XYZ file of C-alpha atoms in Angstrom:
514
model
C 0.000 0.000 0.000
C 1.531 3.274 -1.140
C 1.060 6.778 0.197
C -1.704 8.527 -1.720
C -4.322 11.210 -1.182
C -7.064 8.929 -2.530
C -7.750 5.373 -1.383
C -10.338 3.034 -2.900
C -10.549 -0.190 -0.915
C -12.946 -3.045 -1.569
C -14.038 -6.348 -0.153
C -15.139 -8.962 -2.651
C -18.898 -8.963 -2.972
C -20.211 -11.877 -0.921
C -22.191 -14.689 -2.467
C -25.683 -14.828 -0.970
C -26.317 -18.565 -1.074
C -25.871 -18.698 2.718
C -25.527 -16.565 5.851
C -22.369 -14.561 6.709
C -19.543 -16.361 8.510
C -16.284 -15.346 10.174
C -14.420 -15.199 6.837
C -16.771 -12.501 5.565
C -16.386 -10.578 8.824
C -12.579 -10.797 8.662
C -12.251 -9.486 5.095
C -14.571 -6.563 5.793
C -12.778 -5.837 9.067
C -9.387 -5.576 7.335
C -10.799 -3.087 4.829
C -12.594 -1.127 7.518
C -9.478 -0.759 9.672
C -7.413 0.483 6.717
C -10.193 2.871 5.676
C -10.477 4.247 9.216
C -6.705 4.774 9.527
C -6.586 6.552 6.162
C -9.534 8.781 7.054
C -7.782 9.679 10.323
C -4.746 10.530 8.193
C -6.863 13.010 6.235
C -7.103 10.984 3.013
C -10.062 10.723 0.640
C -11.354 7.192 1.150
C -14.015 5.058 -0.489
C -14.655 1.670 1.131
C -17.118 -0.612 -0.635
C -18.634 -4.019 -0.043
C -21.771 -5.783 -1.213
C -23.423 -8.977 -2.362
C -23.071 -11.177 -5.437
C -26.610 -12.292 -6.275
C -26.612 -14.038 -9.663
C -25.647 -17.482 -10.889
C -26.633 -21.125 -10.848
C -25.974 -21.602 -7.128
C -28.433 -18.847 -6.256
C -31.037 -20.238 -8.624
C -30.685 -23.662 -6.974
C -30.711 -22.283 -3.417
C -33.844 -20.247 -4.111
C -35.586 -23.237 -5.695
C -34.750 -25.372 -2.637
C -36.543 -22.807 -0.456
C -39.420 -22.523 -2.945
C -38.640 -18.848 -3.510
C -38.015 -16.691 -6.549
C -34.290 -15.810 -6.924
C -34.850 -12.061 -6.386
C -37.002 -12.714 -3.314
C -34.292 -15.040 -1.976
C -31.439 -12.591 -2.616
C -33.391 -9.708 -1.058
C -33.692 -11.753 2.123
C -30.100 -12.998 2.370
C -28.484 -9.722 1.275
C -29.957 -8.064 4.365
C -27.945 -10.415 6.596
C -24.694 -9.038 5.169
C -25.820 -5.484 5.883
C -26.702 -6.586 9.403
C -23.211 -8.056 9.816
C -21.653 -4.747 8.727
C -23.868 -2.820 11.143
C -23.151 -5.225 14.014
C -19.376 -5.117 13.453
C -19.298 -1.320 12.972
C -17.765 -1.534 9.474
C -19.104 1.804 8.152
C -18.796 1.147 4.413
C -19.241 4.002 1.923
C -21.208 1.957 -0.609
C -22.990 -1.399 -0.576
C -23.373 -2.780 -4.077
C -25.879 -5.473 -5.034
C -25.464 -7.130 -8.441
C -29.242 -7.095 -8.893
C -29.243 -3.281 -8.967
C -29.975 -1.470 -12.230
C -26.763 0.584 -11.992
C -24.751 -2.635 -11.863
C -26.499 -4.267 -14.821
C -25.712 -1.150 -16.874
C -22.040 -1.383 -15.883
C -21.795 -5.093 -16.754
C -23.414 -4.617 -20.161
C -21.154 -1.619 -20.872
C -18.052 -3.671 -20.001
C -19.271 -6.569 -22.168
C -19.830 -4.206 -25.102
C -16.340 -2.679 -24.682
C -14.839 -6.159 -24.862
C -17.002 -7.116 -27.868
C -16.157 -3.917 -29.742
C -12.459 -4.637 -29.249
C -12.743 -8.159 -30.637
C -12.141 -9.824 -27.258
C -15.331 -11.942 -27.224
C -16.409 -14.643 -29.692
C -19.150 -17.307 -29.876
C -18.235 -21.000 -29.908
C -19.140 -24.128 -27.969
C -17.700 -25.231 -24.641
C -17.085 -28.668 -23.215
C -15.272 -29.226 -19.953
C -15.390 -29.688 -16.194
C -17.463 -27.163 -14.266
C -18.018 -26.703 -10.529
C -21.371 -25.200 -9.596
C -20.117 -24.504 -6.053
C -17.056 -22.573 -7.236
C -18.769 -21.128 -10.335
C -15.534 -22.045 -12.101
C -14.229 -24.149 -14.987
C -11.301 -26.508 -14.467
C -8.935 -28.274 -16.810
C -8.556 -32.039 -16.603
C -5.015 -31.615 -15.267
C -6.301 -29.528 -12.331
C -8.684 -32.168 -11.000
C -7.709 -34.085 -7.872
C -9.385 -37.485 -7.489
C -12.091 -36.363 -9.872
C -12.839 -33.162 -7.981
C -11.908 -29.473 -8.270
C -8.746 -28.326 -6.406
C -11.117 -26.845 -3.811
C -12.710 -30.246 -3.194
C -15.922 -29.263 -4.964
C -17.817 -31.684 -7.178
C -17.473 -31.073 -10.924
C -19.671 -31.999 -13.850
C -18.955 -32.347 -17.550
C -20.887 -29.767 -19.529
C -21.165 -29.072 -23.227
C -23.024 -26.049 -24.510
C -22.814 -23.031 -26.770
C -20.792 -20.309 -25.063
C -19.231 -16.936 -25.554
C -15.496 -16.869 -24.885
C -13.132 -14.173 -23.680
C -9.722 -14.195 -25.412
C -7.810 -14.723 -22.181
C -4.944 -16.409 -24.062
C -4.132 -13.063 -25.734
C -3.062 -11.579 -22.427
C -0.641 -14.135 -20.995
C 2.529 -12.206 -21.823
C 1.089 -8.878 -20.697
C -0.008 -10.386 -17.391
C 3.456 -11.818 -16.744
C 4.959 -8.432 -17.562
C 2.523 -6.816 -15.093
C 3.569 -9.159 -12.278
C 7.227 -8.526 -13.093
C 6.995 -4.721 -13.363
C 4.733 -4.305 -10.336
C 6.067 -6.802 -7.784
C 3.479 -5.761 -5.179
C 0.498 -6.035 -7.535
C -0.249 -9.311 -5.764
C 0.512 -9.269 -2.028
C 1.986 -11.201 -0.275
C 4.701 -12.576 -2.551
C 3.785 -16.209 -1.903
C 0.440 -15.606 -3.622
C 2.152 -13.801 -6.483
C 4.372 -16.822 -7.080
C 1.295 -19.039 -7.194
C -0.327 -16.837 -9.845
C 2.815 -16.514 -11.952
C 3.166 -20.291 -11.992
C -0.440 -20.700 -13.131
C -0.142 -18.113 -15.932
C 3.183 -19.502 -17.149
C 1.585 -22.948 -17.487
C -0.520 -21.486 -20.308
C -3.834 -19.645 -20.505
C -6.782 -20.850 -22.546
C -9.734 -18.712 -23.563
C -12.375 -18.365 -20.866
C -16.020 -19.391 -21.250
C -18.013 -16.340 -20.148
C -21.658 -17.243 -20.731
C -24.078 -20.048 -19.856
C -27.335 -21.279 -21.377
C -28.270 -23.925 -18.772
C -29.884 -21.482 -16.303
C -31.584 -18.090 -16.422
C -30.747 -16.187 -13.225
C -28.282 -13.511 -14.258
C -27.622 -10.608 -16.621
C -28.431 -11.511 -20.212
C -25.835 -11.202 -22.960
C -26.654 -8.091 -25.045
C -28.338 -9.177 -28.285
C -28.576 -12.861 -27.328
C -30.785 -13.457 -24.307
C -30.381 -17.235 -24.505
C -27.076 -16.592 -22.752
C -26.446 -15.413 -19.197
C -23.176 -13.559 -18.539
C -20.738 -15.637 -16.463
C -21.228 -14.796 -12.802
C -17.572 -13.876 -12.260
C -17.586 -11.301 -15.084
C -20.726 -9.940 -13.455
C -19.247 -9.962 -9.934
C -15.861 -8.420 -10.741
C -17.515 -5.496 -12.494
C -18.875 -4.334 -9.116
C -15.550 -2.590 -8.461
C -16.321 -0.295 -11.409
C -20.047 0.051 -10.666
C -19.355 1.554 -7.230
C -17.318 4.406 -8.710
C -19.755 5.371 -11.449
C -18.787 3.248 -14.478
C -19.760 3.291 -17.334
C -19.427 7.067 -16.932
C -15.641 7.363 -17.145
C -15.656 11.149 -16.915
C -17.256 11.101 -13.470
C -15.579 12.527 -10.369
C -15.404 9.280 -8.390
C -14.176 7.207 -11.338
C -11.392 9.670 -11.992
C -10.512 10.221 -8.338
C -10.399 6.575 -7.267
C -9.700 4.589 -10.443
C -8.332 6.527 -13.404
C -6.090 8.806 -11.322
C -2.589 7.360 -11.521
C -1.703 8.748 -8.087
C -4.678 7.137 -6.323
C -4.335 3.770 -4.595
C -7.026 1.187 -5.219
C -6.834 -2.250 -3.665
C -9.032 -5.353 -3.657
C -8.749 -7.267 -0.374
C -9.723 -10.909 -0.915
C -9.427 -14.420 0.485
C -6.996 -16.834 -1.136
C -9.810 -18.993 -2.577
C -10.707 -16.336 -5.188
C -7.166 -15.325 -6.113
C -7.234 -16.533 -9.719
C -10.359 -14.555 -10.585
C -8.891 -11.319 -9.209
C -5.235 -11.663 -10.161
C -5.591 -13.301 -13.600
C -9.057 -12.894 -15.106
C -9.796 -9.395 -13.801
C -6.593 -7.628 -14.963
C -6.824 -9.444 -18.311
C -10.418 -8.214 -18.757
C -9.375 -4.656 -17.891
C -6.423 -4.829 -20.302
C -8.776 -6.070 -23.013
C -11.355 -3.355 -22.291
C -8.626 -0.679 -22.301
C -9.401 0.343 -18.723
C -7.023 1.092 -15.818
C -6.076 -1.715 -13.412
C -6.246 -1.737 -9.614
C -2.919 -1.076 -7.917
C -2.977 -4.174 -5.719
C -4.674 -7.467 -4.931
C -4.129 -8.131 -1.208
C -4.749 -11.756 -0.272
C -5.455 -13.034 3.226
C -5.664 -16.599 4.507
C -8.575 -18.631 5.867
C -9.759 -19.126 9.414
C -9.579 -22.495 11.130
C -11.764 -23.446 14.080
C -9.674 -24.943 16.877
C -7.185 -26.113 14.229
C -9.806 -27.659 11.920
C -10.858 -26.440 8.486
C -14.291 -24.809 8.723
C -17.113 -26.472 6.810
C -20.862 -26.880 7.078
C -20.499 -30.671 6.943
C -18.356 -30.588 10.110
C -20.831 -28.227 11.760
C -18.050 -25.868 12.892
C -18.983 -22.700 10.974
C -18.315 -19.654 13.166
C -21.086 -17.068 13.452
C -19.481 -13.617 13.933
C -22.695 -11.962 15.109
C -23.113 -14.593 17.830
C -19.499 -14.052 18.934
C -19.962 -10.267 18.981
C -23.020 -10.691 21.198
C -21.140 -13.054 23.519
C -17.838 -11.190 23.868
C -18.417 -7.691 22.475
C -17.937 -6.202 18.999
C -14.644 -4.467 19.767
C -13.313 -7.553 21.521
C -14.019 -9.652 18.420
C -12.498 -7.045 16.093
C -9.401 -6.934 18.301
C -8.992 -10.701 18.438
C -9.314 -11.270 14.685
C -6.686 -8.606 13.960
C -4.382 -9.711 16.772
C -4.489 -13.446 16.205
C -3.796 -13.771 12.460
C -0.828 -12.627 10.393
C -2.009 -11.278 7.049
C -1.659 -13.841 4.267
C -1.529 -16.777 6.657
C -4.379 -18.847 8.038
C -5.723 -17.808 11.431
C -6.874 -20.204 14.125
C -10.009 -19.308 16.050
C -10.061 -20.479 19.653
C -12.409 -19.224 22.354
C -9.743 -19.928 24.944
C -7.224 -17.752 23.090
C -9.817 -15.036 22.592
C -10.626 -14.924 26.309
C -6.915 -14.812 27.156
C -6.345 -11.891 24.754
C -9.323 -9.987 26.145
C -8.270 -10.499 29.751
C -4.503 -10.080 29.518
C -4.189 -7.369 26.862
C -7.417 -5.409 26.857
C -8.679 -5.649 30.458
C -5.484 -6.116 32.500
C -3.224 -3.924 30.382
C -5.033 -1.098 28.545
C -8.214 -1.117 30.618
C -6.293 -1.223 33.879
C -4.066 1.674 32.796
C -7.057 3.905 32.055
C -8.937 2.928 35.205
C -6.078 3.296 37.681
C -4.792 6.575 36.189
C -8.112 8.427 36.116
C -9.122 6.991 39.500
C -5.880 8.326 40.993
C -6.461 11.685 39.282
C -9.854 11.949 40.999
C -8.439 10.904 44.333
C -5.526 13.379 44.329
C -6.578 16.200 41.969
C -10.398 16.157 42.120
C -10.434 15.009 38.473
C -8.571 18.066 37.130
C -5.748 17.509 34.617
C -2.586 18.909 36.284
C -0.830 21.955 34.893
C 2.842 21.064 34.569
C 6.044 22.725 33.513
C 6.559 21.375 29.970
C 10.326 21.771 30.325
C 10.232 18.990 32.893
C 8.926 16.548 30.256
C 12.454 15.954 29.015
C 15.173 13.449 29.730
C 13.826 10.644 31.917
C 10.356 12.229 31.931
C 10.088 12.485 28.154
C 6.875 11.350 26.517
C 6.657 8.687 23.777
C 7.972 9.866 20.396
C 4.642 10.312 18.603
C 6.166 10.875 15.174
C 8.244 7.703 15.397
C 5.188 5.775 16.610
C 3.060 7.120 13.770
C 5.732 6.277 11.185
C 5.840 2.702 12.505
C 2.058 2.390 12.438
C 1.823 3.578 8.825
C 4.692 1.322 7.770
C 2.971 -1.703 9.337
C -0.325 -0.675 7.728
C 1.300 -0.536 4.288
C 2.206 -4.227 4.740
C -1.128 -5.209 6.321
C 0.648 -5.981 9.601
C -2.344 -5.330 11.818
C -1.055 -7.541 14.620
C 2.185 -5.514 14.686
C 0.197 -2.292 15.100
C -1.672 -3.857 18.010
C 1.565 -5.076 19.566
C 2.995 -1.560 19.289
C -0.039 -0.160 21.154
C 0.174 -2.913 23.785
C 3.851 -2.088 24.307
C 3.007 1.596 24.863
C 0.431 0.584 27.456
C 2.854 -1.836 29.120
C 5.466 0.924 29.246
C 2.933 3.233 30.920
C 1.945 0.595 33.483
C 5.615 -0.030 34.270
C 6.090 3.740 34.617
C 3.329 3.884 37.253
C 4.943 1.135 39.290
C 8.387 2.705 38.985
C 7.235 6.276 39.786
C 4.857 5.281 42.611
C 2.676 8.431 42.444
C 0.830 7.285 45.585
C 4.116 7.810 47.466
C 4.863 11.078 45.646
C 1.466 12.399 46.777
C 2.947 12.597 50.280
C 6.507 13.678 49.400
C 6.586 15.562 46.070
C 3.241 16.643 44.660
C 4.819 18.571 41.785
C 6.446 15.383 40.547
C 3.228 13.473 41.216
C 1.405 15.886 38.913
C 4.057 15.342 36.262
C 3.634 11.567 36.483
C -0.156 11.837 36.182
C 0.119 14.196 33.215
C 2.499 11.854 31.434
C 0.185 8.894 32.044
C -2.767 10.818 30.606
C -0.681 11.541 27.513
C 0.145 7.836 27.169
C -3.588 7.090 27.331
C -4.390 9.808 24.759
C -1.898 8.280 22.311
C -3.300 4.801 22.886
C -6.877 6.034 22.465
C -6.165 7.746 19.137
C -4.322 4.721 17.717
C -7.025 2.306 18.851
C -9.832 4.109 16.987
C -9.683 2.080 13.739
C -9.313 -1.185 15.656
C -11.829 -0.892 18.514
C -13.827 2.240 17.602
C -16.380 2.369 20.425
C -13.871 1.499 23.143
C -11.394 4.073 21.823
C -14.162 6.664 21.844
C -14.855 5.828 25.498
C -11.173 6.332 26.332
C -10.918 9.673 24.524
C -14.232 10.868 25.981
C -12.913 10.170 29.495
C -9.895 12.347 28.661
C -12.205 15.079 27.289
C -10.284 15.096 24.000
C -12.203 17.289 21.496
C -13.538 15.424 18.437
C -11.393 17.523 16.115
C -8.230 16.493 17.986
C -8.592 12.753 17.478
C -6.976 12.403 14.044
C -3.429 11.212 13.361
C -2.126 14.749 12.869
C -3.307 15.592 16.371
C -1.402 12.616 17.745
C 1.790 14.663 17.482
C 0.453 18.216 17.610
C -1.879 18.314 20.617
C -2.022 17.049 24.176
C -4.454 16.625 27.061
C -5.768 19.995 28.220
C -4.363 21.159 31.594
C -7.168 22.134 33.933
C -9.802 20.057 32.162
C -12.134 18.250 34.568
C -12.350 14.595 33.608
C -15.405 12.448 34.366
C -15.041 9.610 36.827
C -13.569 6.519 35.144
C -15.837 4.069 33.369
C -14.427 0.575 32.749
C -13.560 0.217 29.064
C -12.625 -3.464 28.823
C -14.161 -5.934 31.244
C -12.588 -9.262 32.068
C -14.277 -12.398 30.776
C -15.027 -15.054 33.381
C -13.419 -18.209 31.959
C -15.654 -20.462 34.022
C -18.811 -19.003 32.502
C -17.503 -19.479 28.951
């Protein structure tokens, strides 16, 4: 992720054949945290998500429930909006592929490809997975199944094709010239290997079902669901109007940064098919495809057949929204699989949130009320040097932004935890309860420094645990306009301000009850 004034960040649009699970929550959370950090940094940000509502799987799922596809998608799409609301994701646009604006964008993209000779009509025969909505070559099958483990079926039908094979060399050049186009590098290597093995033209229409956007001029054919789905990234910024403000600000502007954050299971569609389609349509490409791993449940792969699917809304209700956000970011390294464990989650909440950060806030403000009637001390700023110096805010901010550029969310959290640990150690070392009897000027200095530690922690926590961070900053009476990243270095707690009595921010979880 590069420095830029404009950031366009997207989740994939989620397929509505079932309810949201922890994987959906995790992808959206990553995007939300980046968007929040960039907004705090004063950048123009557009964060989009949505639902993918066409295709054979949806048609089958609706039929199984004796519903019309649109009625079915209307119902399930709401659950993804509810997840976003529950988890405090605050997206800027929610795109549904059944919307008129999206159909217009898909048809416009199809026509651009057709006009440029990139689409032709032929017949297709090969292995197709309904679950993956993907075609596989014979050499890719493992024990008669798709690489994902999905069942495949042999199909033969008339189909439109996209000249994917035309773009093999240009794709390889893209990966070579822009080494961070696919992040992390391990995923890039996987894609390069696939493309080097040879690309064949891609079947991009179906005639065996009806639920989808019809091919212009030939309504026997439905446009392939992945062409439909990928176009959402253009729909949300105003395509097919390419002179529009949002399109130019977030997509066509060479200095903007646009990134698709995805799970590793849909890497090929985003890192091979999508850039090839954009090349062929003579449209700009995204700057990066950022690929995260999957979540395991107590070390086991999550699947409906095992009955171990994790419901994020249920977890948020049990442990708290911010606690769940914190755990998901803390526990997994970007690009690698994360392991969900209630035991680990409880330990993180208790040891890092309650005992460390929460305890720091509670004990500091409680002591302030006991010794100073809740008033922030006025101190001689010249004394805040040498051994009494405050944390280097600029160095901290530089580290945070560097970690963010590499999606190292757990490193950002560790940095904040270390600041809090340093502050707690400072309390024990300075013993302000003793200074209250022997040196009240120094006691005031210690309290002031601790409040500054808490202010820094509160500002940095905002993208990660928004409501809890707001509680911290409210207890310090930090004005709303002084909670951005610029203010981290340029402002401080206000001497003389009367702080409210402390309210616990992070409560411990009783292990016995869980």
